[in-house]
Amino acid sequence: VFVTMVPIKLEASAGVIRNVHFQQLTGALNVTGVHVLAPIGPVSISNVTHELWSYFNQSQLIHVQSATLAPVTVTASQFVPAVSVGGGGFAHVRAEDSLGVAVADCALDSTGFLDPENANSGRFSPIWFENSSGSVDRVTLDVPAVTSNFTAGGIYVLGPRGEVAIRDSVVSGRGGAVTQLLAIENVVDSTTVVERCDFSSIQSGPTRTTGLFASNSTFVVRESRFDVPGTSQAVFGFDVTTAARGRIEQSRFLSHGTPTVTQHSIGGRVTADASLELYNNWFVANGPAGAFSAGLWLDGDFSVRAIGNTIEGGGTAGQPGESIGVRCDVTPGQGQATWSSNIVDGGLAATHFMVRD
């Protein structure tokens, strides 16, 4: 059992790290495969691979930290899942307090992975930007079924800095008890931009599944698809909340449901004091849902501007809950919505509404 393990560390330097393979590792307290700390010149990392790791506390395969003077690139690397046996999360590439970190042409393959643990652990996110800027291009992430992590997903951007461009990437697979395929939190100093990406999942954990989760952040999503399975109690194509400011254009958000499991199937939800612009999108809440399905759910002191969208309450003919095109849960004087040229459908449930308040 290792306490802390860092096989490769490059500090206050510059250079190239390539063709590195890490063998199986069991029971490390903290482990980082490659640690780049405060480089003074460009660093290039490529063709990094590894076997199965198990760990206790927060760990990562590649950790770029305090890289503010020169760019760091991570390319052409192949990843497999890792197993938490304690309380820590895991990232394959983690950028922390850094500028201009570029991740491109990397892949996570979870084929055949079985998580043997059942601990209530931290976050599993293969790509993790924390108070950092950079880009994610042509990345393919097959998220495993992570029973040992409470929150699992594909890409995580945590502010206050979060000027990250995510382009032409695919996130698929499964997830954890709480699944967030893309999460953007507390990005208040810049804007996270998502373009031409596909986020889809075939199965997730029992509590909540969200395609896009944004809280207290500024973001833009263009020409992307979010398709989330109905294997949780609550399923959201997107969930935008708590002072988030965003714009979504020409994208599709689909949620699904499973009998006796899913209570809420929601194409998208705007809640608290979030502000969102929606242009030429498609929101569909497929059922069945025990409580209700809704293409859009507006709740709280929100501000929404919606032009040219198709919004479908979905559901199924036999579902016990209502199907609703647009559901508004506000008291007079709170939420505000501006609508133009939208198509709204109430769905297939026996009790259905185009608009419900």
Tab-separated table of C-alpha atoms in Angstrom:
chain	number	residue	atom	x	y	z
A	1	VAL	CA	0.000	0.000	0.000
A	2	PHE	CA	1.431	3.386	-1.025
A	3	VAL	CA	0.714	6.576	0.907
A	4	THR	CA	1.333	9.057	-1.919
A	5	MET	CA	2.629	8.038	-5.327
A	6	VAL	CA	3.804	10.347	-8.149
A	7	PRO	CA	5.938	8.383	-10.637
A	8	ILE	CA	6.585	11.358	-12.974
A	9	LYS	CA	6.838	14.950	-11.763
A	10	LEU	CA	7.925	17.956	-13.825
A	11	GLU	CA	8.225	21.151	-11.770
A	12	ALA	CA	9.299	24.643	-12.869
A	13	SER	CA	10.533	23.190	-16.127
A	14	ALA	CA	9.447	22.399	-19.706
A	15	GLY	CA	9.599	19.438	-22.032
A	16	VAL	CA	7.963	16.409	-23.606
A	17	ILE	CA	6.453	13.364	-21.891
A	18	ARG	CA	5.366	10.617	-24.264
A	19	ASN	CA	4.875	6.850	-24.601
A	20	VAL	CA	4.256	6.207	-20.906
A	21	HIS	CA	2.421	3.142	-19.579
A	22	PHE	CA	1.429	2.719	-15.926
A	23	GLN	CA	0.862	-0.827	-14.689
A	24	GLN	CA	-1.856	-1.952	-12.280
A	25	LEU	CA	-1.811	-0.186	-8.917
A	26	THR	CA	-3.659	-1.298	-5.782
A	27	GLY	CA	-4.450	0.567	-2.586
A	28	ALA	CA	-2.639	3.906	-2.954
A	29	LEU	CA	-3.818	6.645	-0.616
A	30	ASN	CA	-3.166	9.355	-3.224
A	31	VAL	CA	-1.844	8.684	-6.694
A	32	THR	CA	-0.912	10.934	-9.620
A	33	GLY	CA	0.701	9.400	-12.670
A	34	VAL	CA	2.084	12.583	-14.239
A	35	HIS	CA	2.281	15.841	-12.250
A	36	VAL	CA	3.148	19.047	-14.117
A	37	LEU	CA	3.634	21.868	-11.616
A	38	ALA	CA	4.261	25.525	-12.508
A	39	PRO	CA	6.051	24.925	-15.823
A	40	ILE	CA	8.193	27.759	-17.191
A	41	GLY	CA	7.987	26.589	-20.810
A	42	PRO	CA	5.644	24.524	-23.035
A	43	VAL	CA	4.893	20.951	-21.954
A	44	SER	CA	3.626	18.261	-24.320
A	45	ILE	CA	2.157	14.991	-22.947
A	46	SER	CA	1.124	12.249	-25.369
A	47	ASN	CA	0.416	8.537	-25.608
A	48	VAL	CA	-0.158	7.897	-21.909
A	49	THR	CA	-1.874	4.610	-21.054
A	50	HIS	CA	-2.552	2.750	-17.826
A	51	GLU	CA	-4.019	-0.394	-16.287
A	52	LEU	CA	-6.593	-0.543	-13.492
A	53	TRP	CA	-5.858	1.592	-10.424
A	54	SER	CA	-7.476	1.521	-6.997
A	55	TYR	CA	-7.075	4.435	-4.589
A	56	PHE	CA	-8.463	5.999	-1.387
A	57	ASN	CA	-8.370	9.802	-1.718
A	58	GLN	CA	-8.600	12.223	-4.645
A	59	SER	CA	-6.340	10.947	-7.431
A	60	GLN	CA	-5.642	11.598	-11.092
A	61	LEU	CA	-3.696	10.143	-13.967
A	62	ILE	CA	-2.416	13.504	-15.295
A	63	HIS	CA	-2.439	16.600	-13.063
A	64	VAL	CA	-1.565	20.016	-14.522
A	65	GLN	CA	-1.239	22.508	-11.692
A	66	SER	CA	-0.402	26.235	-11.595
A	67	ALA	CA	0.547	26.290	-15.280
A	68	THR	CA	0.171	30.026	-15.895
A	69	LEU	CA	3.368	30.879	-17.791
A	70	ALA	CA	3.297	28.360	-20.651
A	71	PRO	CA	0.768	26.058	-22.367
A	72	VAL	CA	0.353	22.358	-21.619
A	73	THR	CA	-1.082	19.874	-24.141
A	74	VAL	CA	-2.368	16.356	-23.492
A	75	THR	CA	-2.979	14.333	-26.661
A	76	ALA	CA	-3.433	10.834	-28.073
A	77	SER	CA	-3.823	9.042	-24.723
A	78	GLN	CA	-5.964	6.007	-23.887
A	79	PHE	CA	-7.651	5.618	-20.507
A	80	VAL	CA	-9.463	2.915	-18.534
A	81	PRO	CA	-11.592	3.380	-15.355
A	82	ALA	CA	-10.247	3.563	-11.816
A	83	VAL	CA	-11.716	2.181	-8.577
A	84	SER	CA	-12.263	4.168	-5.375
A	85	VAL	CA	-11.897	2.195	-2.161
A	86	GLY	CA	-12.199	5.243	0.059
A	87	GLY	CA	-13.677	8.720	-0.181
A	88	GLY	CA	-11.858	10.312	-3.109
A	89	GLY	CA	-12.777	11.229	-6.649
A	90	PHE	CA	-10.801	10.630	-9.821
A	91	ALA	CA	-9.883	12.431	-13.027
A	92	HIS	CA	-7.834	11.175	-15.935
A	93	VAL	CA	-6.817	14.719	-16.872
A	94	ARG	CA	-7.122	17.416	-14.214
A	95	ALA	CA	-6.173	21.040	-14.836
A	96	GLU	CA	-5.993	23.136	-11.677
A	97	ASP	CA	-5.266	26.876	-11.470
A	98	SER	CA	-3.861	26.780	-14.998
A	99	LEU	CA	-4.142	28.675	-18.290
A	100	GLY	CA	-4.227	27.280	-21.815
A	101	VAL	CA	-4.435	23.554	-21.090
A	102	ALA	CA	-5.393	21.684	-24.283
A	103	VAL	CA	-6.757	18.128	-24.222
A	104	ALA	CA	-7.267	16.483	-27.616
A	105	ASP	CA	-7.760	13.077	-29.244
A	106	CYS	CA	-7.975	11.148	-25.969
A	107	ALA	CA	-10.354	8.295	-25.138
A	108	LEU	CA	-11.735	6.457	-22.107
A	109	ASP	CA	-12.714	2.831	-22.779
A	110	SER	CA	-14.852	1.175	-20.078
A	111	THR	CA	-15.540	-2.089	-21.915
A	112	GLY	CA	-15.926	-4.950	-19.461
A	113	PHE	CA	-15.361	-2.816	-16.363
A	114	LEU	CA	-17.109	-3.969	-13.178
A	115	ASP	CA	-16.816	-1.699	-10.143
A	116	PRO	CA	-16.367	-4.005	-7.137
A	117	GLU	CA	-16.859	-1.346	-4.477
A	118	ASN	CA	-19.888	0.439	-3.060
A	119	ALA	CA	-18.431	3.441	-1.212
A	120	ASN	CA	-19.996	6.890	-1.090
A	121	SER	CA	-17.066	8.651	-2.674
A	122	GLY	CA	-16.229	11.839	-4.545
A	123	ARG	CA	-16.642	12.803	-8.175
A	124	PHE	CA	-15.549	10.639	-11.089
A	125	SER	CA	-14.946	12.922	-14.100
A	126	PRO	CA	-12.375	11.877	-16.713
A	127	ILE	CA	-11.805	15.500	-17.836
A	128	TRP	CA	-11.679	18.012	-14.967
A	129	PHE	CA	-10.913	21.750	-15.268
A	130	GLU	CA	-10.733	23.633	-11.974
A	131	ASN	CA	-10.183	27.401	-12.033
A	132	SER	CA	-8.504	26.895	-15.393
A	133	SER	CA	-8.813	27.754	-19.075
A	134	GLY	CA	-8.171	25.701	-22.178
A	135	SER	CA	-9.830	23.413	-24.675
A	136	VAL	CA	-11.194	19.895	-25.100
A	137	ASP	CA	-11.256	18.629	-28.703
A	138	ARG	CA	-12.225	15.289	-30.236
A	139	VAL	CA	-12.367	13.454	-26.917
A	140	THR	CA	-14.360	10.201	-26.603
A	141	LEU	CA	-15.388	9.182	-23.081
A	142	ASP	CA	-17.193	5.921	-22.285
A	143	VAL	CA	-18.273	6.561	-18.686
A	144	PRO	CA	-18.372	3.351	-16.611
A	145	ALA	CA	-20.996	2.267	-14.115
A	146	VAL	CA	-19.313	3.763	-11.032
A	147	THR	CA	-21.049	2.406	-7.943
A	148	SER	CA	-18.171	3.544	-5.735
A	149	ASN	CA	-18.619	7.204	-6.659
A	150	PHE	CA	-21.627	9.280	-5.675
A	151	THR	CA	-21.340	11.633	-8.678
A	152	ALA	CA	-20.033	10.464	-12.032
A	153	GLY	CA	-19.909	12.015	-15.461
A	154	GLY	CA	-17.765	12.967	-18.402
A	155	ILE	CA	-16.513	16.575	-18.273
A	156	TYR	CA	-16.433	18.826	-15.215
A	157	VAL	CA	-15.669	22.566	-15.299
A	158	LEU	CA	-15.353	24.267	-11.906
A	159	GLY	CA	-14.716	28.015	-11.579
A	160	PRO	CA	-14.197	30.764	-10.852
A	161	ARG	CA	-12.157	30.675	-14.058
A	162	GLY	CA	-13.643	28.361	-16.656
A	163	GLU	CA	-12.882	29.674	-20.131
A	164	VAL	CA	-12.950	26.201	-21.661
A	165	ALA	CA	-13.943	25.411	-25.263
A	166	ILE	CA	-15.384	21.878	-25.577
A	167	ARG	CA	-15.677	20.846	-29.233
A	168	ASP	CA	-16.421	17.797	-31.376
A	169	SER	CA	-16.406	15.394	-28.426
A	170	VAL	CA	-18.532	12.400	-27.384
A	171	VAL	CA	-19.539	11.353	-23.863
A	172	SER	CA	-21.488	8.103	-23.534
A	173	GLY	CA	-21.792	5.034	-21.302
A	174	ARG	CA	-23.300	4.861	-17.822
A	175	GLY	CA	-22.672	6.777	-14.577
A	176	GLY	CA	-23.078	6.884	-10.810
A	177	ALA	CA	-25.900	7.354	-8.325
A	178	VAL	CA	-25.922	10.965	-9.523
A	179	THR	CA	-24.860	11.319	-13.149
A	180	GLN	CA	-23.905	14.613	-14.827
A	181	LEU	CA	-22.570	14.063	-18.327
A	182	LEU	CA	-21.401	17.690	-18.435
A	183	ALA	CA	-21.248	19.839	-15.285
A	184	ILE	CA	-20.353	23.548	-15.144
A	185	GLU	CA	-20.214	25.105	-11.670
A	186	ASN	CA	-19.230	28.524	-10.285
A	187	VAL	CA	-17.690	29.778	-13.535
A	188	VAL	CA	-18.113	33.501	-12.876
A	189	ASP	CA	-14.956	35.010	-14.434
A	190	SER	CA	-15.381	33.701	-17.990
A	191	THR	CA	-17.601	31.590	-20.294
A	192	THR	CA	-17.599	27.870	-21.013
A	193	VAL	CA	-18.476	27.110	-24.659
A	194	VAL	CA	-19.732	23.743	-25.962
A	195	GLU	CA	-19.954	23.126	-29.719
A	196	ARG	CA	-20.821	20.105	-31.876
A	197	CYS	CA	-20.758	17.578	-29.035
A	198	ASP	CA	-22.802	14.480	-28.280
A	199	PHE	CA	-23.650	13.576	-24.678
A	200	SER	CA	-25.655	10.376	-24.293
A	201	SER	CA	-25.990	7.612	-21.740
A	202	ILE	CA	-27.579	4.178	-21.844
A	203	GLN	CA	-27.858	3.592	-18.090
A	204	SER	CA	-27.212	5.500	-14.881
A	205	GLY	CA	-27.696	5.269	-11.138
A	206	PRO	CA	-30.947	5.470	-9.170
A	207	THR	CA	-31.052	9.070	-7.938
A	208	ARG	CA	-30.652	11.683	-10.681
A	209	THR	CA	-29.377	11.846	-14.247
A	210	THR	CA	-28.599	15.129	-16.020
A	211	GLY	CA	-27.182	15.754	-19.470
A	212	LEU	CA	-26.075	19.348	-18.812
A	213	PHE	CA	-25.875	20.728	-15.275
A	214	ALA	CA	-25.011	24.430	-14.871
A	215	SER	CA	-24.972	26.370	-11.606
A	216	ASN	CA	-23.755	29.917	-10.943
A	217	SER	CA	-21.936	29.924	-14.281
A	218	THR	CA	-21.872	31.550	-17.708
A	219	PHE	CA	-22.044	29.151	-20.644
A	220	VAL	CA	-22.967	28.716	-24.319
A	221	VAL	CA	-24.080	25.466	-25.996
A	222	ARG	CA	-24.332	25.173	-29.789
A	223	GLU	CA	-25.227	22.346	-32.171
A	224	SER	CA	-25.039	19.603	-29.547
A	225	ARG	CA	-27.151	16.648	-28.390
A	226	PHE	CA	-27.945	15.503	-24.855
A	227	ASP	CA	-29.778	12.161	-24.540
A	228	VAL	CA	-30.227	10.798	-21.003
A	229	PRO	CA	-31.721	7.444	-19.950
A	230	GLY	CA	-34.750	6.925	-17.765
A	231	THR	CA	-33.061	4.734	-15.186
A	232	SER	CA	-33.145	7.323	-12.365
A	233	GLN	CA	-35.893	8.828	-10.230
A	234	ALA	CA	-35.316	12.228	-11.846
A	235	VAL	CA	-34.060	12.678	-15.412
A	236	PHE	CA	-33.125	16.064	-16.913
A	237	GLY	CA	-31.849	16.881	-20.386
A	238	PHE	CA	-30.510	20.045	-18.787
A	239	ASP	CA	-30.761	21.577	-15.319
A	240	VAL	CA	-29.789	25.262	-15.156
A	241	THR	CA	-29.961	26.760	-11.679
A	242	THR	CA	-28.651	29.232	-9.056
A	243	ALA	CA	-27.602	32.398	-10.905
A	244	ALA	CA	-26.458	30.574	-14.048
A	245	ARG	CA	-26.439	32.639	-17.254
A	246	GLY	CA	-26.572	30.708	-20.493
A	247	ARG	CA	-27.472	30.497	-24.156
A	248	ILE	CA	-28.447	27.278	-25.946
A	249	GLU	CA	-28.709	27.212	-29.745
A	250	GLN	CA	-29.649	24.547	-32.302
A	251	SER	CA	-29.362	21.668	-29.844
A	252	ARG	CA	-31.436	18.654	-28.790
A	253	PHE	CA	-32.265	17.551	-25.256
A	254	LEU	CA	-34.044	14.217	-24.772
A	255	SER	CA	-34.978	12.618	-21.460
A	256	HIS	CA	-36.490	9.171	-20.957
A	257	GLY	CA	-38.342	7.181	-18.297
A	258	THR	CA	-38.685	3.691	-16.860
A	259	PRO	CA	-41.885	2.287	-15.283
A	260	THR	CA	-41.904	2.280	-11.436
A	261	VAL	CA	-38.528	4.110	-11.402
A	262	THR	CA	-38.734	7.523	-13.031
A	263	GLN	CA	-40.829	10.155	-11.285
A	264	HIS	CA	-39.790	13.174	-13.376
A	265	SER	CA	-38.678	13.101	-17.021
A	266	ILE	CA	-37.740	16.655	-18.019
A	267	GLY	CA	-36.343	17.929	-21.318
A	268	GLY	CA	-34.911	20.938	-19.508
A	269	ARG	CA	-35.347	22.804	-16.222
A	270	VAL	CA	-34.604	26.434	-15.353
A	271	THR	CA	-34.814	27.147	-11.648
A	272	ALA	CA	-33.881	29.606	-8.880
A	273	ASP	CA	-32.608	32.901	-10.347
A	274	ALA	CA	-31.074	31.432	-13.507
A	275	SER	CA	-31.283	33.234	-16.849
A	276	LEU	CA	-31.385	31.331	-20.130
A	277	GLU	CA	-31.763	32.113	-23.839
A	278	LEU	CA	-33.087	29.320	-26.054
A	279	TYR	CA	-32.919	29.538	-29.856
A	280	ASN	CA	-34.018	26.845	-32.350
A	281	ASN	CA	-33.756	23.835	-30.032
A	282	TRP	CA	-35.723	20.621	-29.491
A	283	PHE	CA	-36.735	19.570	-25.977
A	284	VAL	CA	-38.483	16.205	-25.506
A	285	ALA	CA	-39.482	14.463	-22.260
A	286	ASN	CA	-40.094	10.827	-23.134
A	287	GLY	CA	-41.859	8.719	-20.540
A	288	PRO	CA	-43.146	6.985	-18.663
A	289	ALA	CA	-43.018	9.214	-15.592
A	290	GLY	CA	-44.721	8.615	-12.246
A	291	ALA	CA	-45.193	12.282	-11.268
A	292	PHE	CA	-44.992	14.159	-14.587
A	293	SER	CA	-43.006	14.631	-17.773
A	294	ALA	CA	-42.342	18.098	-19.174
A	295	GLY	CA	-40.539	19.483	-22.178
A	296	LEU	CA	-39.560	22.555	-20.127
A	297	TRP	CA	-39.941	23.082	-16.388
A	298	LEU	CA	-39.632	26.692	-15.212
A	299	ASP	CA	-39.380	27.145	-11.468
A	300	GLY	CA	-38.452	30.124	-9.286
A	301	ASP	CA	-37.209	33.612	-10.061
A	302	PHE	CA	-36.007	32.676	-13.549
A	303	SER	CA	-35.622	34.665	-16.759
A	304	VAL	CA	-36.128	32.821	-20.057
A	305	ARG	CA	-36.133	34.038	-23.658
A	306	ALA	CA	-37.263	31.318	-26.078
A	307	ILE	CA	-37.489	31.730	-29.863
A	308	GLY	CA	-38.080	29.059	-32.493
A	309	ASN	CA	-37.975	25.983	-30.227
A	310	THR	CA	-39.933	22.730	-30.349
A	311	ILE	CA	-41.044	21.672	-26.863
A	312	GLU	CA	-42.745	18.307	-26.295
A	313	GLY	CA	-44.297	17.030	-23.086
A	314	GLY	CA	-43.714	13.475	-24.304
A	315	GLY	CA	-44.602	10.850	-21.767
A	316	THR	CA	-46.607	7.762	-22.660
A	317	ALA	CA	-50.294	7.045	-22.960
A	318	GLY	CA	-50.255	4.814	-19.900
A	319	GLN	CA	-48.029	6.750	-17.553
A	320	PRO	CA	-49.555	7.654	-14.161
A	321	GLY	CA	-48.275	11.232	-14.200
A	322	GLU	CA	-49.231	14.178	-16.373
A	323	SER	CA	-47.398	15.149	-19.554
A	324	ILE	CA	-46.793	18.880	-19.956
A	325	GLY	CA	-45.252	20.962	-22.694
A	326	VAL	CA	-44.211	23.844	-20.431
A	327	ARG	CA	-44.656	23.711	-16.652
A	328	CYS	CA	-44.387	26.948	-14.628
A	329	ASP	CA	-44.060	26.713	-10.846
A	330	VAL	CA	-43.955	30.362	-9.802
A	331	THR	CA	-46.023	32.884	-7.922
A	332	PRO	CA	-46.953	36.185	-9.635
A	333	GLY	CA	-44.061	38.607	-9.949
A	334	GLN	CA	-41.266	36.017	-9.866
A	335	GLY	CA	-40.262	34.223	-13.052
A	336	GLN	CA	-40.285	35.992	-16.403
A	337	ALA	CA	-40.444	34.381	-19.852
A	338	THR	CA	-40.439	35.896	-23.350
A	339	TRP	CA	-41.725	33.611	-26.112
A	340	SER	CA	-41.819	33.833	-29.896
A	341	SER	CA	-42.423	31.257	-32.655
A	342	ASN	CA	-42.207	28.163	-30.429
A	343	ILE	CA	-44.061	24.903	-31.071
A	344	VAL	CA	-45.408	23.328	-27.863
A	345	ASP	CA	-46.989	19.873	-27.564
A	346	GLY	CA	-48.683	18.591	-24.412
A	347	GLY	CA	-47.588	14.985	-24.792
A	348	LEU	CA	-49.250	11.569	-24.700
A	349	ALA	CA	-50.450	11.080	-21.105
A	350	ALA	CA	-54.149	10.787	-20.396
A	351	THR	CA	-53.863	14.103	-18.541
A	352	HIS	CA	-51.804	16.481	-20.631
A	353	PHE	CA	-51.288	20.230	-20.924
A	354	MET	CA	-49.527	22.461	-23.385
A	355	VAL	CA	-48.852	24.928	-20.541
A	356	ARG	CA	-49.369	24.150	-16.839
A	357	ASP	CA	-48.953	26.457	-13.856
